[in-house]
CSV table of C-alpha atoms in Angstrom, one decimal:
chain,number,residue,atom,x,y,z
M,1,MET,CA,-9.8,2.0,21.1
M,2,ALA,CA,-8.6,-0.7,18.7
M,3,SER,CA,-7.3,-3.9,20.1
M,4,TRP,CA,-4.1,-5.4,18.8
M,5,ASN,CA,-2.2,-8.6,19.5
M,6,PRO,CA,1.3,-7.7,21.0
M,7,ASP,CA,2.7,-10.7,19.2
M,8,THR,CA,1.4,-9.4,15.8
M,9,PRO,CA,4.4,-8.8,13.5
M,10,CYS,CA,4.7,-5.2,12.8
M,11,SER,CA,8.0,-4.4,11.2
M,12,CYS,CA,9.4,-2.0,8.6
M,13,ASP,CA,12.7,-0.3,8.4
M,14,CYS,CA,13.6,3.0,6.7
M,15,PHE,CA,17.1,4.4,6.2
M,16,VAL,CA,18.7,7.6,4.9
M,17,SER,CA,22.2,8.7,4.4
M,18,VAL,CA,23.1,12.4,4.0
M,19,PRO,CA,26.6,13.5,3.0
M,20,PRO,CA,29.2,13.1,4.4
M,21,ALA,CA,27.8,9.7,5.3
M,22,SER,CA,27.2,9.0,1.6
M,23,ALA,CA,30.0,7.9,-0.6
M,24,ILE,CA,28.8,10.4,-3.3
M,25,PRO,CA,27.3,13.9,-3.1
M,26,ALA,CA,23.8,12.5,-2.8
M,27,VAL,CA,21.2,11.7,-0.2
M,28,ILE,CA,20.4,8.0,-0.3
M,29,PHE,CA,17.0,6.7,0.9
M,30,ALA,CA,15.9,3.1,1.5
M,31,LYS,CA,13.0,1.1,2.9
M,32,ASN,CA,11.8,-2.4,3.4
M,33,SER,CA,8.0,-2.7,3.6
M,34,ASP,CA,7.1,-5.6,5.9
M,35,ARG,CA,3.4,-6.5,5.5
M,36,PRO,CA,1.1,-9.6,5.7
M,37,ARG,CA,2.9,-12.4,3.9
M,38,ASP,CA,0.6,-12.9,1.0
M,39,GLU,CA,-0.2,-9.2,0.4
M,40,VAL,CA,0.8,-8.0,-3.1
M,41,GLN,CA,2.6,-4.7,-3.7
M,42,GLU,CA,2.3,-3.1,-7.0
M,43,VAL,CA,4.5,-0.3,-8.5
M,44,VAL,CA,2.3,2.5,-9.7
M,45,PHE,CA,3.3,5.6,-11.8
M,46,VAL,CA,0.9,8.5,-11.5
M,47,PRO,CA,1.6,11.5,-13.9
M,48,ALA,CA,1.4,15.1,-12.8
M,49,SER,CA,-2.1,16.6,-13.2
M,50,THR,CA,-4.3,19.6,-12.7
M,51,HIS,CA,-7.7,19.6,-10.9
M,52,ALA,CA,-10.8,21.7,-11.0
M,53,PRO,CA,-11.5,24.0,-8.1
M,54,GLY,CA,-13.7,22.3,-5.5
M,55,SER,CA,-12.6,18.8,-6.6
M,56,ARG,CA,-12.8,15.9,-4.1
M,57,LEU,CA,-10.4,13.0,-3.8
M,58,GLN,CA,-11.3,9.5,-2.7
M,59,CYS,CA,-8.5,8.0,-0.6
M,60,THR,CA,-8.7,4.5,0.9
M,61,TYR,CA,-11.6,5.2,3.2
M,62,ILE,CA,-12.5,8.9,3.2
M,63,GLU,CA,-12.6,11.8,0.8
M,64,VAL,CA,-10.5,14.9,1.1
M,65,GLU,CA,-10.3,18.2,-0.8
M,66,GLN,CA,-8.1,18.0,-3.9
M,67,VAL,CA,-5.5,20.6,-4.7
M,68,SER,CA,-5.2,22.4,-8.0
M,69,LYS,CA,-2.0,20.6,-9.1
M,70,THR,CA,-0.4,17.3,-8.2
M,71,HIS,CA,3.1,16.1,-9.0
M,72,ALA,CA,4.1,13.0,-10.8
M,73,VAL,CA,4.8,10.1,-8.4
M,74,ILE,CA,6.1,6.5,-8.4
M,75,LEU,CA,4.6,4.4,-5.6
M,76,SER,CA,5.1,1.0,-4.1
M,77,ARG,CA,1.8,0.2,-2.5
M,78,PRO,CA,-0.3,-2.7,-1.2
M,79,SER,CA,-2.6,-3.2,-4.2
M,80,TRP,CA,-5.9,-3.0,-2.2
M,81,LEU,CA,-5.5,0.6,-1.0
M,82,TRP,CA,-5.1,4.1,-2.4
M,83,GLY,CA,-2.0,5.3,-0.6
M,84,ALA,CA,1.5,3.8,-0.6
M,85,GLU,CA,4.1,2.3,1.7
M,86,MET,CA,6.9,4.2,0.0
M,87,GLY,CA,7.5,6.3,-3.0
M,88,ALA,CA,9.1,9.3,-4.7
M,89,ASN,CA,8.0,12.3,-6.7
M,90,GLU,CA,9.4,14.1,-9.7
M,91,HIS,CA,11.0,16.7,-7.5
M,92,GLY,CA,13.2,14.2,-5.7
M,93,VAL,CA,11.1,13.8,-2.5
M,94,CYS,CA,11.0,10.3,-1.0
M,95,ILE,CA,8.9,9.1,1.9
M,96,GLY,CA,8.5,5.8,3.8
M,97,ASN,CA,6.2,5.1,6.7
M,98,GLU,CA,6.1,2.7,9.6
M,99,ALA,CA,3.6,1.5,12.2
M,100,VAL,CA,3.9,2.7,15.7
M,101,TRP,CA,1.9,2.4,19.0
M,102,THR,CA,2.1,5.0,21.8
M,103,LYS,CA,0.3,6.0,24.9
M,104,GLU,CA,-2.1,7.9,22.7
M,105,PRO,CA,-5.1,5.5,21.9
M,106,VAL,CA,-5.5,4.1,18.4
M,107,ASP,CA,-9.0,4.6,17.0
M,108,GLU,CA,-10.6,2.1,14.7
M,109,GLY,CA,-12.7,4.8,13.1
M,110,GLU,CA,-11.9,5.3,9.4
M,111,ALA,CA,-9.9,8.4,8.5
M,112,LEU,CA,-6.7,8.8,6.5
M,113,LEU,CA,-4.2,5.8,6.7
M,114,GLY,CA,-0.6,6.7,7.2
M,115,MET,CA,-0.1,5.3,3.7
M,116,ASP,CA,-2.7,7.8,2.4
M,117,LEU,CA,-0.8,10.6,4.1
M,118,LEU,CA,2.4,9.5,2.4
M,119,ARG,CA,1.0,9.6,-1.1
M,120,LEU,CA,-0.8,12.9,-0.5
M,121,ALA,CA,2.5,14.4,0.6
M,122,LEU,CA,4.4,13.2,-2.4
M,123,GLU,CA,1.7,14.5,-4.8
M,124,ARG,CA,1.7,17.9,-3.1
M,125,SER,CA,5.3,18.8,-2.1
M,126,ARG,CA,8.6,19.9,-3.7
M,127,SER,CA,10.8,19.3,-0.6
M,128,ALA,CA,10.9,17.0,2.4
M,129,LEU,CA,10.0,20.0,4.7
M,130,GLU,CA,7.0,20.8,2.6
M,131,ALA,CA,5.9,17.2,2.7
M,132,LEU,CA,6.1,17.3,6.4
M,133,HIS,CA,3.8,20.3,6.5
M,134,VAL,CA,1.4,18.5,4.2
M,135,ILE,CA,1.2,15.5,6.4
M,136,THR,CA,0.8,17.4,9.7
M,137,GLY,CA,-1.8,19.7,8.1
M,138,LEU,CA,-3.9,16.8,6.9
M,139,LEU,CA,-3.4,15.0,10.2
M,140,GLU,CA,-4.8,18.0,12.1
M,141,ARG,CA,-7.8,18.2,9.8
M,142,TYR,CA,-8.7,14.6,9.1
M,143,GLY,CA,-6.9,12.5,11.6
M,144,GLN,CA,-5.4,9.0,11.0
M,145,GLY,CA,-7.3,5.8,11.4
M,146,GLY,CA,-8.8,2.7,9.8
M,147,SER,CA,-7.7,-0.9,9.3
M,148,CYS,CA,-4.3,-1.2,7.6
M,149,ARG,CA,-4.7,-4.8,6.6
M,150,GLU,CA,-7.0,-6.5,4.1
M,151,ASP,CA,-8.7,-8.6,6.8
M,152,PRO,CA,-12.1,-8.5,8.7
M,153,ALA,CA,-10.2,-8.2,12.0
M,154,PRO,CA,-9.1,-4.5,12.3
M,155,PHE,CA,-5.3,-3.8,12.4
M,156,CYS,CA,-4.8,-0.2,13.3
M,157,TYR,CA,-1.8,1.9,14.2
M,158,HIS,CA,-0.3,5.4,14.1
M,159,ASN,CA,2.6,6.3,11.9
M,160,THR,CA,6.2,7.5,11.8
M,161,PHE,CA,7.7,8.8,8.5
M,162,LEU,CA,11.1,9.2,7.0
M,163,LEU,CA,11.1,12.0,4.5
M,164,ALA,CA,14.1,12.9,2.3
M,165,ASP,CA,15.0,15.2,-0.6
M,166,ARG,CA,18.2,16.2,-2.4
M,167,THR,CA,19.6,18.2,0.6
M,168,GLU,CA,18.2,16.8,3.8
M,169,ALA,CA,15.9,14.4,5.6
M,170,TRP,CA,13.2,14.6,8.3
M,171,VAL,CA,11.9,12.1,10.8
M,172,LEU,CA,8.3,12.7,11.6
M,173,GLU,CA,6.7,10.7,14.5
M,174,THR,CA,3.0,10.9,15.3
M,175,ALA,CA,0.7,10.0,18.2
M,176,GLY,CA,-2.9,10.6,17.0
M,177,ARG,CA,-3.0,14.2,15.8
M,178,LEU,CA,0.1,15.1,17.8
M,179,TRP,CA,3.6,14.9,16.3
M,180,ALA,CA,7.3,15.7,16.7
M,181,ALA,CA,9.9,16.0,14.0
M,182,GLN,CA,13.7,15.9,13.7
M,183,ARG,CA,15.8,17.5,10.9
M,184,ILE,CA,18.7,15.5,9.5
M,185,GLN,CA,21.2,17.6,7.7
M,186,GLU,CA,24.2,15.2,7.8
M,187,GLY,CA,25.0,11.7,8.7
M,188,ALA,CA,22.8,8.5,8.6
M,189,ARG,CA,19.5,7.8,10.3
M,190,ASN,CA,17.0,4.9,10.5
M,191,ILE,CA,13.6,4.2,12.0
M,192,SER,CA,12.0,0.9,13.0
M,193,ASN,CA,8.5,0.8,14.4
M,194,GLN,CA,9.1,2.8,17.5
M,195,LEU,CA,9.5,6.4,18.7
M,196,SER,CA,13.1,7.5,18.2
M,197,ILE,CA,13.0,11.3,18.6
M,198,GLY,CA,14.2,12.1,22.1
M,199,THR,CA,15.2,15.6,23.1
M,200,ASP,CA,16.5,16.7,19.7
M,201,ILE,CA,13.1,18.1,18.4
M,202,SER,CA,13.3,20.4,15.4
M,203,ALA,CA,9.5,21.0,15.2
M,204,GLU,CA,6.4,19.9,17.1
M,205,HIS,CA,2.6,20.1,17.4
M,206,SER,CA,1.7,23.2,19.3
M,207,GLU,CA,-0.2,21.2,21.9
M,208,LEU,CA,2.3,18.3,22.3
M,209,ARG,CA,3.7,19.3,25.7
M,210,THR,CA,0.5,20.6,27.2
M,211,HIS,CA,-1.3,17.3,26.2
M,212,ALA,CA,1.5,15.3,27.8
M,213,LEU,CA,1.3,17.4,30.9
M,214,ALA,CA,-2.5,17.1,31.1
M,215,GLN,CA,-2.3,13.3,30.8
M,216,GLY,CA,0.3,13.1,33.6
M,217,TRP,CA,2.9,11.7,31.2
M,218,TRP,CA,5.3,14.6,31.8
M,219,GLY,CA,5.9,16.7,34.9
M,220,GLY,CA,6.4,19.9,33.0
M,221,GLN,CA,9.9,20.5,34.3
M,222,GLY,CA,13.2,19.9,32.8
M,223,THR,CA,14.0,18.4,29.4
M,224,PHE,CA,11.2,17.0,27.2
M,225,ASP,CA,12.0,13.7,25.7
M,226,PHE,CA,9.3,12.8,23.1
M,227,ALA,CA,10.1,9.1,22.9
M,228,GLN,CA,10.3,8.7,26.6
M,229,VAL,CA,7.1,10.6,27.3
M,230,PHE,CA,4.9,9.1,24.6
M,231,SER,CA,6.2,5.5,24.4
M,232,LEU,CA,4.3,2.7,26.0
M,233,THR,CA,5.4,2.1,29.6
M,234,GLN,CA,5.5,-1.7,29.1
M,235,GLN,CA,6.7,-2.5,25.6
M,236,PRO,CA,5.3,-5.8,24.1
M,237,VAL,CA,7.6,-8.4,22.7
M,238,ARG,CA,7.2,-7.2,19.1
M,239,MET,CA,8.2,-3.7,20.1
M,240,GLU,CA,11.3,-5.0,21.8
M,241,ALA,CA,12.1,-6.8,18.6
M,242,ALA,CA,11.7,-3.5,16.7
M,243,LYS,CA,14.2,-2.0,19.2
M,244,ALA,CA,16.7,-4.7,18.3
M,245,ARG,CA,16.2,-4.1,14.5
M,246,PHE,CA,16.6,-0.4,15.1
M,247,GLN,CA,19.9,-0.9,16.9
M,248,ALA,CA,21.1,-3.3,14.2
M,249,GLY,CA,20.2,-0.8,11.5
M,250,GLN,CA,22.2,1.9,13.3
M,251,GLU,CA,25.2,-0.4,13.5
M,252,LEU,CA,25.0,-1.4,9.9
M,253,LEU,CA,24.8,2.3,8.8
M,254,GLN,CA,27.7,3.2,11.2
M,255,GLN,CA,29.9,0.5,9.8
M,256,GLN,CA,29.5,2.0,6.3
M,257,ARG,CA,29.5,5.7,7.3
M,258,GLY,CA,31.3,7.8,4.7
M,259,GLY,CA,30.9,5.0,2.1
M,260,ILE,CA,27.2,4.5,1.9
M,261,THR,CA,25.9,3.8,-1.7
M,262,ALA,CA,22.8,2.4,-3.2
M,263,GLU,CA,24.4,-1.0,-3.2
M,264,VAL,CA,25.2,-0.7,0.5
M,265,MET,CA,21.6,0.2,1.2
M,266,MET,CA,20.4,-2.8,-0.8
M,267,GLY,CA,22.8,-5.0,1.2
M,268,ILE,CA,21.3,-3.6,4.5
M,269,LEU,CA,17.7,-4.3,3.2
M,270,ARG,CA,18.8,-7.9,2.4
M,271,ASN,CA,20.2,-8.5,5.9
M,272,LYS,CA,18.3,-11.5,7.4
M,273,GLU,CA,20.4,-11.9,10.5
M,274,SER,CA,19.2,-8.6,12.0
M,275,GLY,CA,15.5,-9.2,10.9
M,276,ILE,CA,15.6,-6.2,8.6
M,277,CYS,CA,14.9,-8.6,5.7
M,278,MET,CA,12.2,-10.6,7.5
M,279,ASP,CA,9.8,-13.5,7.1
M,280,SER,CA,8.2,-14.6,10.3
M,281,GLY,CA,4.8,-14.8,12.1
M,282,GLY,CA,2.8,-14.4,8.9
M,283,PHE,CA,4.6,-11.2,7.8
M,284,ARG,CA,7.5,-10.7,5.4
M,285,THR,CA,9.3,-8.0,3.5
M,286,THR,CA,6.8,-7.7,0.6
M,287,ALA,CA,8.6,-4.9,-1.4
M,288,SER,CA,11.8,-2.7,-1.2
M,289,MET,CA,13.0,0.6,-2.5
M,290,VAL,CA,16.3,2.5,-2.7
M,291,SER,CA,16.7,6.0,-4.1
M,292,ILE,CA,19.7,8.1,-5.1
M,293,LEU,CA,19.0,11.8,-4.7
M,294,PRO,CA,22.0,13.8,-6.1
M,295,GLN,CA,22.6,17.2,-4.5
M,296,ASP,CA,23.3,18.6,-8.0
M,297,PRO,CA,19.8,19.6,-9.2
M,298,THR,CA,20.9,19.1,-12.9
M,299,GLN,CA,21.4,15.3,-12.2
M,300,PRO,CA,18.4,13.0,-12.2
M,301,CYS,CA,17.2,11.1,-9.2
M,302,VAL,CA,17.3,7.3,-9.6
M,303,HIS,CA,14.8,5.1,-7.7
M,304,PHE,CA,15.2,1.4,-7.5
M,305,LEU,CA,12.1,-0.7,-6.8
M,306,THR,CA,11.6,-4.5,-6.5
M,307,ALA,CA,7.7,-4.9,-6.9
M,308,THR,CA,8.3,-8.4,-5.4
M,309,PRO,CA,8.8,-9.8,-1.9
M,310,ASP,CA,12.1,-10.8,-0.2
M,311,PRO,CA,14.8,-8.4,-1.5
M,312,SER,CA,17.5,-11.1,-1.0
M,313,ARG,CA,15.8,-12.9,-3.9
M,314,SER,CA,14.5,-9.9,-5.9
M,315,VAL,CA,15.8,-7.4,-8.5
M,316,PHE,CA,16.1,-3.7,-7.7
M,317,LYS,CA,15.1,-2.0,-11.0
M,318,PRO,CA,15.8,1.6,-11.8
M,319,PHE,CA,13.1,4.2,-12.4
M,320,ILE,CA,13.8,7.8,-13.6
M,321,PHE,CA,11.2,10.5,-14.0
M,322,GLY,CA,11.0,12.2,-17.4
M,323,ALA,CA,8.8,13.0,-20.4
M,324,GLY,CA,7.4,9.7,-21.7
M,325,ALA,CA,7.4,7.9,-18.3
M,326,ALA,CA,4.4,5.5,-18.1
M,327,GLN,CA,3.0,2.7,-16.1
M,328,ALA,CA,4.7,-0.7,-16.5
M,329,PRO,CA,1.7,-3.0,-16.8
M,330,GLN,CA,3.5,-6.1,-15.6
M,331,VAL,CA,3.7,-4.6,-12.0
M,332,LEU,CA,0.1,-3.4,-11.9
M,333,SER,CA,-2.4,-5.5,-10.1
M,334,PRO,CA,-5.9,-6.3,-11.4
M,335,THR,CA,-8.8,-4.1,-10.3
M,336,PHE,CA,-12.3,-5.1,-9.1
M,337,GLY,CA,-14.2,-1.9,-9.2
M,338,ALA,CA,-17.3,-1.6,-6.9
M,339,GLN,CA,-17.0,-5.4,-6.1
M,340,ASP,CA,-13.6,-5.0,-4.5
M,341,PRO,CA,-13.7,-6.2,-0.9
M,342,VAL,CA,-12.3,-2.9,0.3
M,343,ARG,CA,-15.3,-1.1,-1.3
M,344,THR,CA,-18.2,-3.4,-0.2
M,345,GLN,CA,-19.7,-3.1,3.3
M,346,PRO,CA,-18.8,-4.7,5.6
M,347,ARG,CA,-15.3,-4.6,4.3
M,348,PHE,CA,-12.9,-7.5,3.6
M,349,GLN,CA,-15.5,-10.3,3.8
M,350,THR,CA,-14.1,-12.0,0.7
M,351,GLN,CA,-10.6,-12.3,-0.9
M,352,VAL,CA,-9.5,-11.7,-4.5
M,353,ASP,CA,-6.4,-12.5,-6.4
M,354,ARG,CA,-4.3,-9.3,-6.7
M,355,ARG,CA,-1.1,-10.8,-8.1
M,356,HIS,CA,0.4,-8.9,-11.0
M,357,THR,CA,2.3,-10.6,-13.8
M,358,LEU,CA,5.8,-10.0,-12.4
M,359,TYR,CA,4.7,-11.2,-8.9
M,360,ARG,CA,3.4,-14.5,-10.4
M,361,GLY,CA,6.6,-15.1,-12.3
M,362,HIS,CA,8.6,-14.3,-9.2
M,363,GLN,CA,6.6,-16.8,-7.1
M,364,VAL,CA,7.5,-19.5,-9.6
M,365,ALA,CA,11.1,-18.5,-9.4
M,366,LEU,CA,11.1,-18.6,-5.6
M,367,GLY,CA,9.7,-22.1,-5.7
M,368,LEU,CA,12.4,-23.2,-8.0
M,369,MET,CA,15.1,-21.6,-5.8
M,370,GLU,CA,13.8,-23.6,-2.8
M,371,ARG,CA,13.2,-26.9,-4.6
M,372,GLU,CA,16.0,-27.2,-7.2
M,373,GLN,CA,19.4,-26.0,-6.0
M,374,ASP,CA,21.2,-25.8,-9.3
M,375,ARG,CA,18.3,-24.1,-11.1
M,376,GLY,CA,17.8,-21.8,-8.2
M,377,GLN,CA,21.4,-20.7,-8.3
M,378,GLN,CA,21.2,-20.0,-12.0
M,379,LEU,CA,18.1,-17.9,-11.5
M,380,ARG,CA,19.6,-15.9,-8.6
M,381,GLN,CA,22.7,-15.2,-10.7
M,382,LYS,CA,20.6,-13.9,-13.5
M,383,GLN,CA,18.8,-11.6,-11.0
M,384,ARG,CA,22.1,-10.3,-9.8
M,385,ASP,CA,23.4,-9.7,-13.3
M,386,LEU,CA,20.3,-7.8,-14.2
M,387,GLU,CA,20.4,-5.7,-11.1
M,388,GLN,CA,24.1,-4.9,-11.7
M,389,GLU,CA,23.3,-3.6,-15.1
M,390,GLY,CA,20.8,-1.2,-13.5
M,391,LEU,CA,23.4,0.0,-11.0
M,392,GLU,CA,26.0,0.5,-13.6
M,393,ALA,CA,23.6,2.4,-15.7
M,394,ALA,CA,22.9,4.7,-12.8
M,395,ARG,CA,26.5,5.2,-12.0
M,396,GLY,CA,27.3,6.0,-15.7
M,397,LEU,CA,24.4,8.4,-15.8
M,398,LEU,CA,25.4,10.3,-12.7
M,399,ALA,CA,29.1,10.3,-13.7
M,400,GLY,CA,28.1,11.8,-17.1
M,401,GLU,CA,29.4,8.8,-18.9
M,402,TRP,CA,26.1,7.7,-20.3
M,403,ALA,CA,23.6,10.1,-21.9
M,404,PRO,CA,20.7,8.2,-23.5
M,405,PRO,CA,17.8,9.9,-25.2
M,406,PRO,CA,15.1,11.1,-22.7
M,407,GLN,CA,12.6,8.5,-24.0
M,408,GLU,CA,15.1,5.7,-23.1
M,409,LEU,CA,15.5,7.0,-19.6
M,410,ALA,CA,11.8,7.4,-19.1
M,411,THR,CA,11.2,3.8,-20.1
M,412,LEU,CA,14.2,2.3,-18.3
M,413,PHE,CA,12.0,0.8,-15.5
M,414,GLN,CA,9.7,-0.8,-18.0
M,415,ALA,CA,12.6,-2.3,-19.9
M,416,PHE,CA,14.1,-3.9,-16.7
M,417,VAL,CA,10.7,-5.2,-15.7
M,418,GLU,CA,10.3,-6.9,-19.1
M,419,ARG,CA,13.8,-8.4,-18.9
M,420,GLU,CA,13.1,-9.7,-15.4
M,421,GLY,CA,9.9,-11.3,-16.6
M,422,GLN,CA,12.0,-13.1,-19.3
M,423,VAL,CA,14.3,-14.5,-16.6
M,424,TYR,CA,11.3,-16.2,-15.0
M,425,ALA,CA,9.7,-17.3,-18.3
């Protein structure tokens, strides 16, 4: 069983709004990825592809069987691993994951990371429900495990997921190979590093209740409350902090219910008072994402990604799938091949510089914001102006007021990344 420090920061926050909670006829998804403070997240575009029968796929630690066809995805991921913290695919499916600890022991043995499961589901699904089936099927076959941090000291956890598409969302919470899921067809929902599914269970592992009964966690009579049965009896300090963030997130969503937009979600992700936008104990918000998933299938989904830490001082830049979409090189980290510390044994004995071009420029900008008030305010205003352009472009596109050529849409993210780089030059 893996050991972990109860004071170790372990915080992420995912949000979703399903009409009528949204201000527009769209599902709106958002996530802050809170990770080790100096970890770099890159934004990676992977085109759709076909694969030969019998192909194998190398994930972060283990290989799995490849499928015949994979969908195009846009991923925000810690640059040392294969999976992703959050992302979307060409069919309008979005997923975010979070760390969770339960009564079920966490194993240090290498298997699929929750972040691997997330990417695999995006590459293999056309809906949130199908993505849920992909994750639970892989979980049953391969399990979840392995260190989730680029460090010699293992940092292992199980996972919860928020999955969304154009029509609905699902919360999937796991404990080892066991799981429970809740369907969200209207309203707003959030998750924050703790089990949150109680008695409203829409789907579950076939052995979930018998296992709880065998372990003595549940008496077998009356209502089955997943969170109550599987949560740790004594919650450590950091899990209590997660509870406070979860409650704050609920309140922020409730305050905006019926009027939730992409901008509202960005504001929630930037909320420092609640700890949702965090920087403490060696962890911080290292990347953020907000997606607009219109219910009208003829309208494009718009995904906003930062590729840089601290959303309160970053730019959400729009990405739209389409013919001609390609990787933006400025947000792609360098690679180290067979010499990468994640590939050599024992793992993580050395460190490498994974900063991509935009990350380096953003670091310089953050330093100026902290040292020179006037220059910092000018930089922040330029960031806001650029982000506002992206939001206005999305509004115009969804309102039918802006109809650029497909190639321009496909390269929109690249254009905004380049312009942000110029702000920091």
